[in-house]
Tab-separated table of C-alpha atoms and ligand atoms in Angstrom:
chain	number	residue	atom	x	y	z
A	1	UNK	CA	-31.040	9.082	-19.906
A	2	UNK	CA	-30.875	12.192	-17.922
A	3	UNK	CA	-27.728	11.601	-15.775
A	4	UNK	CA	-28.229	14.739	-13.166
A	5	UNK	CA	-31.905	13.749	-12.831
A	6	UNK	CA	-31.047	10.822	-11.330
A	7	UNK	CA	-28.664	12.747	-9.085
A	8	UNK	CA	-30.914	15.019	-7.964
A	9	UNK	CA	-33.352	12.256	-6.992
A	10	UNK	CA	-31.261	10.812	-4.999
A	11	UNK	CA	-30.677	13.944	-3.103
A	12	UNK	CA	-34.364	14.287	-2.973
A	13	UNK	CA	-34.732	11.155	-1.199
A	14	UNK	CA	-31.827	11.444	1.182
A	15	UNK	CA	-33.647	14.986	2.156
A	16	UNK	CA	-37.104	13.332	2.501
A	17	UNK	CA	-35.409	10.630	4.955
A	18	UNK	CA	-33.679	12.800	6.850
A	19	UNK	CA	-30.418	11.907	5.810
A	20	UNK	CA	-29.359	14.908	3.981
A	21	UNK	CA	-25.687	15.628	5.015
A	22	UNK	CA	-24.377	19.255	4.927
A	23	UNK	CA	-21.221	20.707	6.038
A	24	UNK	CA	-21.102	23.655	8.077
A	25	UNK	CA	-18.603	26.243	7.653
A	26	UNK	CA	-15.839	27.021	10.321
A	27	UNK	CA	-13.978	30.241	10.708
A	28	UNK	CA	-10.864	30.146	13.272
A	29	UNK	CA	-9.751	27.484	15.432
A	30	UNK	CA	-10.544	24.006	16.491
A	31	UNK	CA	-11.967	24.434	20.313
A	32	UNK	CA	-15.034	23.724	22.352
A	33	UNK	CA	-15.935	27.205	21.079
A	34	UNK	CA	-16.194	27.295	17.556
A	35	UNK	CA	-17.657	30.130	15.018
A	36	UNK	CA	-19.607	28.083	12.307
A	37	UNK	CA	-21.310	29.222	10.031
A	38	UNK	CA	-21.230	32.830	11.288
A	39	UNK	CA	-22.161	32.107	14.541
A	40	UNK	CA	-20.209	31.110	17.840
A	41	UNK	CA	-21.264	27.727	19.586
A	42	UNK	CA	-20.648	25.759	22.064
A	43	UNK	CA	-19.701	22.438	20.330
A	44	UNK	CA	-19.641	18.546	21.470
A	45	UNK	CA	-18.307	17.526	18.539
A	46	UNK	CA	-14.776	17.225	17.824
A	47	UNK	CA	-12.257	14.613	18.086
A	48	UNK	CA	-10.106	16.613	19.514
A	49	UNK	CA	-10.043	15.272	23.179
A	50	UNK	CA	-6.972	16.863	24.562
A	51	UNK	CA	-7.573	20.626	22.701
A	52	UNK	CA	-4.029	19.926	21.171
A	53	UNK	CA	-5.650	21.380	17.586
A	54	UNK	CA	-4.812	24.702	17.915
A	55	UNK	CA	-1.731	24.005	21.129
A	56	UNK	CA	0.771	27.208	20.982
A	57	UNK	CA	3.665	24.134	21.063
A	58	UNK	CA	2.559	22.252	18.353
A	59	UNK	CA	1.929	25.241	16.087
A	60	UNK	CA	5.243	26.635	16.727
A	61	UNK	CA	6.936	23.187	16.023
A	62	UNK	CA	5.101	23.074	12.391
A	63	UNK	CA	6.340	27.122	11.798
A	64	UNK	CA	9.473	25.830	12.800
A	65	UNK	CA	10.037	22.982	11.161
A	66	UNK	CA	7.934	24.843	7.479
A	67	UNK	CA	10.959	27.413	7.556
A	68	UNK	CA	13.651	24.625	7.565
A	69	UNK	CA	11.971	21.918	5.558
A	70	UNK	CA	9.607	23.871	3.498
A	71	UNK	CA	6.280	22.804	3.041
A	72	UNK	CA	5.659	19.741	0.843
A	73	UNK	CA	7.308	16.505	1.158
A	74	UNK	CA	8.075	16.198	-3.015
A	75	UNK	CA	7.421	12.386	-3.255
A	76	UNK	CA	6.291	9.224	-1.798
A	77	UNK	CA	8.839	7.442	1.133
A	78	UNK	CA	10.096	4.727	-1.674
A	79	UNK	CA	10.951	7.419	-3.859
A	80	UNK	CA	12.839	10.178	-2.151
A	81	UNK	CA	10.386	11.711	0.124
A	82	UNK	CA	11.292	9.730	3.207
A	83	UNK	CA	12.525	12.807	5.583
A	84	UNK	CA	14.578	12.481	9.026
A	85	UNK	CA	11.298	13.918	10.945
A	86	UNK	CA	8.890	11.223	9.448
A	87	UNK	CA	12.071	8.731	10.386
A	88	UNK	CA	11.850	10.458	14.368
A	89	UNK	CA	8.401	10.208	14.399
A	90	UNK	CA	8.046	6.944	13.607
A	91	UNK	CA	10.569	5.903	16.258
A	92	UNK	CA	9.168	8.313	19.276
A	93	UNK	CA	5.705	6.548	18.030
A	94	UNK	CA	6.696	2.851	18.676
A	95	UNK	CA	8.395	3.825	21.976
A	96	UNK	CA	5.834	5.357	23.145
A	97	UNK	CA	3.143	2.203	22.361
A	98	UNK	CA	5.989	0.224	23.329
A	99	UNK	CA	6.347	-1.772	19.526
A	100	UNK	CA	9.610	-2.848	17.359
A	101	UNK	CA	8.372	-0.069	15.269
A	102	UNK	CA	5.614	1.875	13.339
A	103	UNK	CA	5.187	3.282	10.051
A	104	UNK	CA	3.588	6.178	9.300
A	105	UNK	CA	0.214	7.057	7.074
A	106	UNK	CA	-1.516	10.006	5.787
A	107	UNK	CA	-4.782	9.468	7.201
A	108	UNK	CA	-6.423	6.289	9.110
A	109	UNK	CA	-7.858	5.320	6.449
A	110	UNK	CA	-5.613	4.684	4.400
A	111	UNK	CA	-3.816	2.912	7.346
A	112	UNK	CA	-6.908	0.390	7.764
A	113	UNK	CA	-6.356	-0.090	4.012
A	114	UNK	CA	-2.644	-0.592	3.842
A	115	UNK	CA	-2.357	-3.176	6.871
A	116	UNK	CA	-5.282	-5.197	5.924
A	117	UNK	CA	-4.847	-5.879	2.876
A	118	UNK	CA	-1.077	-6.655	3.576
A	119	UNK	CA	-1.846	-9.040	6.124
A	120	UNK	CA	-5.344	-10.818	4.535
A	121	UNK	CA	-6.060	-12.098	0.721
A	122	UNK	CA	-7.958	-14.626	-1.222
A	123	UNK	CA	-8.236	-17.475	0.588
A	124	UNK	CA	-8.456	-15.966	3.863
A	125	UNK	CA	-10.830	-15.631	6.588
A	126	UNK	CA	-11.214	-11.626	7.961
A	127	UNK	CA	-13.599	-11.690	10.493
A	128	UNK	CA	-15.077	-7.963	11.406
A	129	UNK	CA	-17.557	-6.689	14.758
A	130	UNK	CA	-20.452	-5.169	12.522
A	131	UNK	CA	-20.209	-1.833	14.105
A	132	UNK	CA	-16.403	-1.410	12.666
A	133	UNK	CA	-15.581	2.032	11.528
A	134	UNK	CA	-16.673	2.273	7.432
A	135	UNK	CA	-12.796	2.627	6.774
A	136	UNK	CA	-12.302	-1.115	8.520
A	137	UNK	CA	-14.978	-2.301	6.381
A	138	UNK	CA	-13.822	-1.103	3.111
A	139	UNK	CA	-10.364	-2.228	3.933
A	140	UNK	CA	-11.561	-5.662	4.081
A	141	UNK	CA	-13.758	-5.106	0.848
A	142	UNK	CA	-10.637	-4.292	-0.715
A	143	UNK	CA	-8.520	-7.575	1.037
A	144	UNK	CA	-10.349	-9.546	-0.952
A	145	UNK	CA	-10.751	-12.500	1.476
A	146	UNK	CA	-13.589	-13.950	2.691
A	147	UNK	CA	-15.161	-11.270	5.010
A	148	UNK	CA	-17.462	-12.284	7.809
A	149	UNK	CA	-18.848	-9.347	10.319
A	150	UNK	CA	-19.514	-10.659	13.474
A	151	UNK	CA	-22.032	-9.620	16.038
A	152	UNK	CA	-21.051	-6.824	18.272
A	153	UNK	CA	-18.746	-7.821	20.810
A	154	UNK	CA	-19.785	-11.759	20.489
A	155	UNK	CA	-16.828	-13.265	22.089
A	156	UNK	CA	-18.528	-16.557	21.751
A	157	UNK	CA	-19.509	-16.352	18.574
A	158	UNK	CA	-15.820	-15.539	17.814
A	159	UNK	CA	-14.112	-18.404	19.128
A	160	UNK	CA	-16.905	-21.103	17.886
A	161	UNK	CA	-16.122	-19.370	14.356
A	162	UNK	CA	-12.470	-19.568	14.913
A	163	UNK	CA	-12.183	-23.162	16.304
A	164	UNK	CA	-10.935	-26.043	14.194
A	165	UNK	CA	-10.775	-23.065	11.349
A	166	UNK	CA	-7.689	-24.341	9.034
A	167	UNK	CA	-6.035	-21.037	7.320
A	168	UNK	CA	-5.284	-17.977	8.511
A	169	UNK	CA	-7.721	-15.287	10.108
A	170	UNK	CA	-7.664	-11.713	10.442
A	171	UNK	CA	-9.675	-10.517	13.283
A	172	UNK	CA	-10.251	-6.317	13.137
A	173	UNK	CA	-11.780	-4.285	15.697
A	174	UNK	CA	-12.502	-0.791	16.766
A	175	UNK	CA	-10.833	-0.687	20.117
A	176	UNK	CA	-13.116	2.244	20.948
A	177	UNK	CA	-16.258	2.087	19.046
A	178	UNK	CA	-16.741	5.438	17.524
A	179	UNK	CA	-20.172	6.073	17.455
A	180	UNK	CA	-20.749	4.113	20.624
A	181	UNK	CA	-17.686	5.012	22.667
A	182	UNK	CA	-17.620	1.007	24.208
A	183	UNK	CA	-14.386	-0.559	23.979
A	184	UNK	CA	-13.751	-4.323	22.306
A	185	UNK	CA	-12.051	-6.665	25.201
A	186	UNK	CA	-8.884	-6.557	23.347
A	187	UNK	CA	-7.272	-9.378	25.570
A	188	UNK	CA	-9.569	-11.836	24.715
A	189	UNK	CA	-9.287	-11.091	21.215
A	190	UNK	CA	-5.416	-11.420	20.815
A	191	UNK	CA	-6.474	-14.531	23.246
A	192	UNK	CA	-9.250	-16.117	20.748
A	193	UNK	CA	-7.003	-15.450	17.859
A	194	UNK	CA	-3.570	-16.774	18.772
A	195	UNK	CA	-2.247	-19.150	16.594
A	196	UNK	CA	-4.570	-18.482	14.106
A	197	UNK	CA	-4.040	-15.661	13.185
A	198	UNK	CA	-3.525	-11.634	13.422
A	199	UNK	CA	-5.275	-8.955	16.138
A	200	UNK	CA	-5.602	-5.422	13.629
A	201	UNK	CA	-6.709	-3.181	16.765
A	202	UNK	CA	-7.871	0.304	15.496
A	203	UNK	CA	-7.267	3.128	18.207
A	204	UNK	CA	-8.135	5.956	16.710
A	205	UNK	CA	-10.398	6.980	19.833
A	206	UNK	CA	-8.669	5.510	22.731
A	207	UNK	CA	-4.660	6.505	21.383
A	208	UNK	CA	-4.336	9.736	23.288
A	209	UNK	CA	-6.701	8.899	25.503
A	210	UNK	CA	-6.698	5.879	27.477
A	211	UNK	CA	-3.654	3.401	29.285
A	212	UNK	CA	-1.057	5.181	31.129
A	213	UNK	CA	-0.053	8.777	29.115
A	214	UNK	CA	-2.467	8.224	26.943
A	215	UNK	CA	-0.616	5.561	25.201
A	216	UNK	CA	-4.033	3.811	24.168
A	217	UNK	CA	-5.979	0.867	24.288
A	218	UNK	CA	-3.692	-2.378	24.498
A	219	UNK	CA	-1.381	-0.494	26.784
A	220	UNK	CA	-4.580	-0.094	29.160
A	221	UNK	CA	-5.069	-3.834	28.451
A	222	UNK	CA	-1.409	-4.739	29.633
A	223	UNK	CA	-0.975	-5.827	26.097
A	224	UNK	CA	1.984	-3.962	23.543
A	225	UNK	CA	1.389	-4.021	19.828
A	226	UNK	CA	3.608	-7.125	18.569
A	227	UNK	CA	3.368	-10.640	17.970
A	228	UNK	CA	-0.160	-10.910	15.959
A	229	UNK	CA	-1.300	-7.992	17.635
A	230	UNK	CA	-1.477	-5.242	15.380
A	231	UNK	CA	-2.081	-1.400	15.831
A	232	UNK	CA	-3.055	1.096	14.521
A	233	UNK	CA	-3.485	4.736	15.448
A	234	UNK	CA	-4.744	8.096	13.979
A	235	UNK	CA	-2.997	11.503	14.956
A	236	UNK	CA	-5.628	13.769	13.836
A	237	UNK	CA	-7.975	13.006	16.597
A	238	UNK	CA	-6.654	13.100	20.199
A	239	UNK	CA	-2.971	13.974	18.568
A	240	UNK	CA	-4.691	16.735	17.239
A	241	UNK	CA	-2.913	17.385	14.109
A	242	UNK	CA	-3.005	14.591	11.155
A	243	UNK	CA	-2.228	11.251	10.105
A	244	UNK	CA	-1.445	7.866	11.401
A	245	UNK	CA	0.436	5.220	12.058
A	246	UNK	CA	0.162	1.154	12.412
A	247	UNK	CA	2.734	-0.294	14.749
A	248	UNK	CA	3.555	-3.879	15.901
A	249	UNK	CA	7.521	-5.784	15.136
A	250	UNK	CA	9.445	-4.894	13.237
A	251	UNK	CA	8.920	-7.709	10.545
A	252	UNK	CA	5.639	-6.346	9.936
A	253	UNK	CA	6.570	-3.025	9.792
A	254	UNK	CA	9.014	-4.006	7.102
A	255	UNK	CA	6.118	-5.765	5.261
A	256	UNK	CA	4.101	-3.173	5.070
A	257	UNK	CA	6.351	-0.880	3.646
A	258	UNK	CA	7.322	-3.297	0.755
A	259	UNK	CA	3.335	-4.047	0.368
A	260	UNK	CA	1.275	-1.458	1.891
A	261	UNK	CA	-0.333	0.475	-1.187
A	262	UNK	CA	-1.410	3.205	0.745
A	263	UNK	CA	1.878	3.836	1.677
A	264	UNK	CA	3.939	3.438	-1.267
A	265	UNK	CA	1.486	4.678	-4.135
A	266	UNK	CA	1.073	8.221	-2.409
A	267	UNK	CA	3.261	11.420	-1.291
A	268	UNK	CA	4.448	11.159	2.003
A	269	UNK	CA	3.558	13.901	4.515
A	270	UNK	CA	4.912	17.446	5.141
A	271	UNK	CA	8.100	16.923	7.159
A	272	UNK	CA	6.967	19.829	8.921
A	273	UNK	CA	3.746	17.770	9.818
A	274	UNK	CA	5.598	15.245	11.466
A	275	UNK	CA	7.341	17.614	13.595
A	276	UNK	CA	4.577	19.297	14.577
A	277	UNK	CA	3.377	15.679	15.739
A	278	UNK	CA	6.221	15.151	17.371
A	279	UNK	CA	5.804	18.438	19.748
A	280	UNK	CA	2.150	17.183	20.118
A	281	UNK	CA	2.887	13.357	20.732
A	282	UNK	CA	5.028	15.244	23.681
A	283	UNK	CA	2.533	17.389	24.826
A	284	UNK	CA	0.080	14.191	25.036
A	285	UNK	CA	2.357	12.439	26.952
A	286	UNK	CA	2.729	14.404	29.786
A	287	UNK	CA	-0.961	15.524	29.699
A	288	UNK	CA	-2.396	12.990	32.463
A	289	UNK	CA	-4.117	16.151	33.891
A	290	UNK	CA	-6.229	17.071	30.960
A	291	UNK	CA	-7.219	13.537	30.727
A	292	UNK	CA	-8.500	13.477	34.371
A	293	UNK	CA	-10.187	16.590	33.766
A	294	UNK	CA	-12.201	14.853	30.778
A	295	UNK	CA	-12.979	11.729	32.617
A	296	UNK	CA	-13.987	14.092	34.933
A	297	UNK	CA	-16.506	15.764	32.392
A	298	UNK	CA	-17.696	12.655	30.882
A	299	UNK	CA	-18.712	11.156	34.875
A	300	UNK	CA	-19.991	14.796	35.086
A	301	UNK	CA	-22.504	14.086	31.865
A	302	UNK	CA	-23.397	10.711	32.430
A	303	UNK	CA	-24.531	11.869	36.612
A	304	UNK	CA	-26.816	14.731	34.560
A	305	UNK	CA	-28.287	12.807	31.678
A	306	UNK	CA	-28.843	9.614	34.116
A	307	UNK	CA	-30.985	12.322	36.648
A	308	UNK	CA	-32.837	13.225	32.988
A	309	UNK	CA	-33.931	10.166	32.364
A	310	UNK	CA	-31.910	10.586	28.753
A	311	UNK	CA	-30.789	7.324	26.964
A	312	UNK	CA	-27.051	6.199	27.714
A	313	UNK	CA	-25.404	4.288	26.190
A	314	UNK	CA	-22.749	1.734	27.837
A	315	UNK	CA	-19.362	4.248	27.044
A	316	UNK	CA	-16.843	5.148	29.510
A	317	UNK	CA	-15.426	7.024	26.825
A	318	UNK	CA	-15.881	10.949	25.750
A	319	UNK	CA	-17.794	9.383	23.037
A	320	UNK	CA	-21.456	9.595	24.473
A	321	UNK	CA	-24.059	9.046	22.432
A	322	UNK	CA	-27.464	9.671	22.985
A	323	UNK	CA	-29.562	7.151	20.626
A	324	UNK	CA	-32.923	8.149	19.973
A	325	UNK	CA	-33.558	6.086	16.587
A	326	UNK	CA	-35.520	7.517	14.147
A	327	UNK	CA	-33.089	10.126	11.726
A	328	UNK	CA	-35.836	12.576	11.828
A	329	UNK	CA	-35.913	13.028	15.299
A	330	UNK	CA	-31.949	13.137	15.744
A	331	UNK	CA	-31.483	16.127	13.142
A	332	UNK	CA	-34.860	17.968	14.930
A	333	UNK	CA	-33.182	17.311	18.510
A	334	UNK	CA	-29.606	18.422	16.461
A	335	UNK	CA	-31.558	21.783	15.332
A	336	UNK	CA	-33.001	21.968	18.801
A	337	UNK	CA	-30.134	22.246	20.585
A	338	UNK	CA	-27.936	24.161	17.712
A	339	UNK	CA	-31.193	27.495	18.688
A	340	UNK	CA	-29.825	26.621	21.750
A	341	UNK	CA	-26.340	27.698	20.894
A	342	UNK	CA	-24.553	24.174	20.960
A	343	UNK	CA	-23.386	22.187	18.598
A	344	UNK	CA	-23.564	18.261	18.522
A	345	UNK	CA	-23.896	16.521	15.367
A	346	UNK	CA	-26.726	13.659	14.905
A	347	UNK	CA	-25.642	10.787	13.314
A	348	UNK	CA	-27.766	8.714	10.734
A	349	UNK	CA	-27.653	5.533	8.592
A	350	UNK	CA	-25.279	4.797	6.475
A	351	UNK	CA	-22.471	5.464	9.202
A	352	UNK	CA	-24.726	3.084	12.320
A	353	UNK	CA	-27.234	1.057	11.469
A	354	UNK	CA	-30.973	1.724	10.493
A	355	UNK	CA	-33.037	2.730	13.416
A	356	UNK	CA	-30.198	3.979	15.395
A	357	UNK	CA	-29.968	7.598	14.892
A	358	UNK	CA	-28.001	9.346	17.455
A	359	UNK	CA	-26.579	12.639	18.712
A	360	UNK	CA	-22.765	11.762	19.058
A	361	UNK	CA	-22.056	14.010	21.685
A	362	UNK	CA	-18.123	14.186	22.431
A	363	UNK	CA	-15.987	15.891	25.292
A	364	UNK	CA	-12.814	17.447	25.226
A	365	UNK	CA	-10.419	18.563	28.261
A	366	UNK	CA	-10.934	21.758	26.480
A	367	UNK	CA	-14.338	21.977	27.927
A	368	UNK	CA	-15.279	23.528	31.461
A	369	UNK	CA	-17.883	21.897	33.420
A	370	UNK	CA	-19.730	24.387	33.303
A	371	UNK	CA	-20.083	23.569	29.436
A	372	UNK	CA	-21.274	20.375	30.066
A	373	UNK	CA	-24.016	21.834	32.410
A	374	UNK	CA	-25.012	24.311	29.956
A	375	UNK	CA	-25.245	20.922	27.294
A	376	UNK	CA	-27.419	19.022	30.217
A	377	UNK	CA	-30.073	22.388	30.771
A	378	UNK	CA	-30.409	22.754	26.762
A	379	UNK	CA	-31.027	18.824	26.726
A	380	UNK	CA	-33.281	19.039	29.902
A	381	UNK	CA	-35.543	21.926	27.952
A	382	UNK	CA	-35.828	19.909	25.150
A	383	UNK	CA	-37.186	17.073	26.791
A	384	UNK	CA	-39.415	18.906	28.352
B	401	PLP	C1	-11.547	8.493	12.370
B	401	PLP	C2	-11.378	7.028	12.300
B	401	PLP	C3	-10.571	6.443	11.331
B	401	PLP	C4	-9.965	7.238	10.211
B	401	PLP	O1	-8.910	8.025	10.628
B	401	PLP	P1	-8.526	9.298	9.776
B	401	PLP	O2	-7.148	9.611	10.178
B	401	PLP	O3	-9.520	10.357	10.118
B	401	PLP	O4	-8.635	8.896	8.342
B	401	PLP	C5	-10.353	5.088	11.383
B	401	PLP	N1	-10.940	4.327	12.328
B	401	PLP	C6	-11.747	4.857	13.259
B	401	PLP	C7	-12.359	3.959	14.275
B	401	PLP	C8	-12.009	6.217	13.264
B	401	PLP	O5	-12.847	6.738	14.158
């Protein structure tokens, strides 16, 4: 059997369907301005909605805090990596979402992993919207309960599912959808679940972002992370650095860190990391301007591609994508616009479902509206 034949099939096929992924090369900064692959763009594609990547405060907290605390954390938190800065961060995090307390992760992912399958086994029911993020999904793989994925947004479906249900349930959501940039009515949720069981809200799009300063999702709601509402948030998106954190009372919290094994089988963070998140989760606080000015864009896009006739979809969020369907045709509309000078990346089955190819364009206060009228023009020529 000739092993790297059968590799290089696969890649074959993934090439002939359009699905061929590649990653581009970046010189210099995170910004709406990038230089990739030798060439400067204009790019809709970041996470980065605030433009706190490359922020002159946050980089001189993580020089700072490097010279002090050097640059590796040495061990996991359980053994004797557990620094004061991961300790402040952790309490400026749950003040800020207004929780008991929060514990800290190296990436989202391995959040979704570590409070899932701490909070759902054998036995019981986790019930998932279908258009969860992949690292929801494989977290309640992993759980090993009995995993049901809903249809998008079905309240209804959610409640006759939950009714009369003996055992516990796990309800997880994207708060934000990330490749649709809706939001999941998180009220109703906690609502359909109480007494039943727990809320896992993932705000890695909408922490940074939405509620008053930015504190996220439930706080827009009127709702705080405790109870059996659970949260979680990433810090490499609108935080702009790296990591995140799941916060709810301080039972939990406790829980997790005696079963979480994405937090106790791995080395913690840099201290100097979680300073530098520190200077940015203060920066994002105060920033209500910058997040005017990219509600501002995104009403500014969505006025343009509505007068286009292009295909919105229902997001108030900086996540706007454009669906169009077929793979092909996203990665020739992708190329299109990339001869075009701007970057927006099209997204293709595995990560949403067959036949819904998209360009995810995203918007960052770091953009000028004049960017997002040069984006509108390219799109405009293209159509034509
Ligand atoms: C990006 C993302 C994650 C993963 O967060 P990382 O910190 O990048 O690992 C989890 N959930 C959602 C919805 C995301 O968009």
């Amino acid at each position: 059997m000739d092993l790297l034949a059968g590799l290089r099939a696969g890649l074959d096929a993934r090439r002939a369907g359009g699905l061929y992924r590649r990653r581009r090369l970046l010189e210099g900064a995170q910004g709406p301005r990038p230089v990739v692959d030798g060439r400067r763009y204009l790019a809709f594609c970041s996470n980065d909605y605030l433009g706190l990547a490359a922020h002159p405060a946050v980089v001189a907290a993580w020089r700072r805090a490097a010279e002090a605390y050097g640059v590796g954390a040495g061990a996991s938190h359980l053994v004797c990596g557990h620094h004061r800065e991961h300790q402040a961060l952790e309490e400026a995090l749950a003040d800020f979402v207004g929780a008991e307390a929060a514990l800290l992760f190296s990436t989202g992912y391995m959040a979704n992993l570590g409070v899932v399958t701490s909070l759902a086994g054998r036995g019981d029911l986790v019930l998932a919207d279908r258009l969860n993020h992949a690292s929801l999904n494989d977290a309640c793989l992993l759980s090993r309960a009995r995993l049901v994925r809903y249809p998008h947004l079905d309240l209804a479906w959610l409640r006759e599912r939950l009714a009369g249900r003996e055992g516990r349930a796990l309800v997880v959501t994207d708060a934000v959808f990330s490749m649709d940039g809706d939001r999941a009515p998180l009220g109703a949720l906690a609502a359909a679940v109480a007494g039943r069981g727990w809320l896992v809200a993932d705000d890695a799009h909408g922490f940074g972002v939405l509620g008053p300063q930015g504190r996220g999702s439930l706080a827009e709601g009127g709702l705080t992370p405790s109870g059996p509402v659970v949260l979680m948030g990433t810090l490499g998106k609108a935080c702009g650095v790296f990591g995140a954190f799941v916060a709810g009372d301080r039972v939990l919290v406790e829980t997790l860190v005696q079963q979480a094994r994405t937090y106790i089988y791995t080395t913690a963070l840099p201290p100097a990391l979680a300073a530098a998140l520190r200077a940015a989760l203060a920066v994002l606080a105060e920033a209500d301007e910058a997040r005017g000015h990219l509600f501002d864009l995104v009403a500014r896009f969505r006025r343009g591609a509505e007068a286009l006739g292009l295909p919105l979809a229902e997001s108030s969020t900086p996540i706007q994508p454009l669906v169009v369907g077929d793979s092909r045709r996203a990665l020739a509309l992708a190329r299109a616009l990339e001869s075009r000078g701007i970057l927006v990346v099209p997204i293709r089955p595995p990560t949403v479902p067959e036949g819904t190819a998209r360009l995810r364009i995203t918007f960052s206060a770091a953009h000028r509206p004049e960017d997002v009228d040069r984006l509108l023009e390219a799109l405009a020529e293209i159509g034509r």
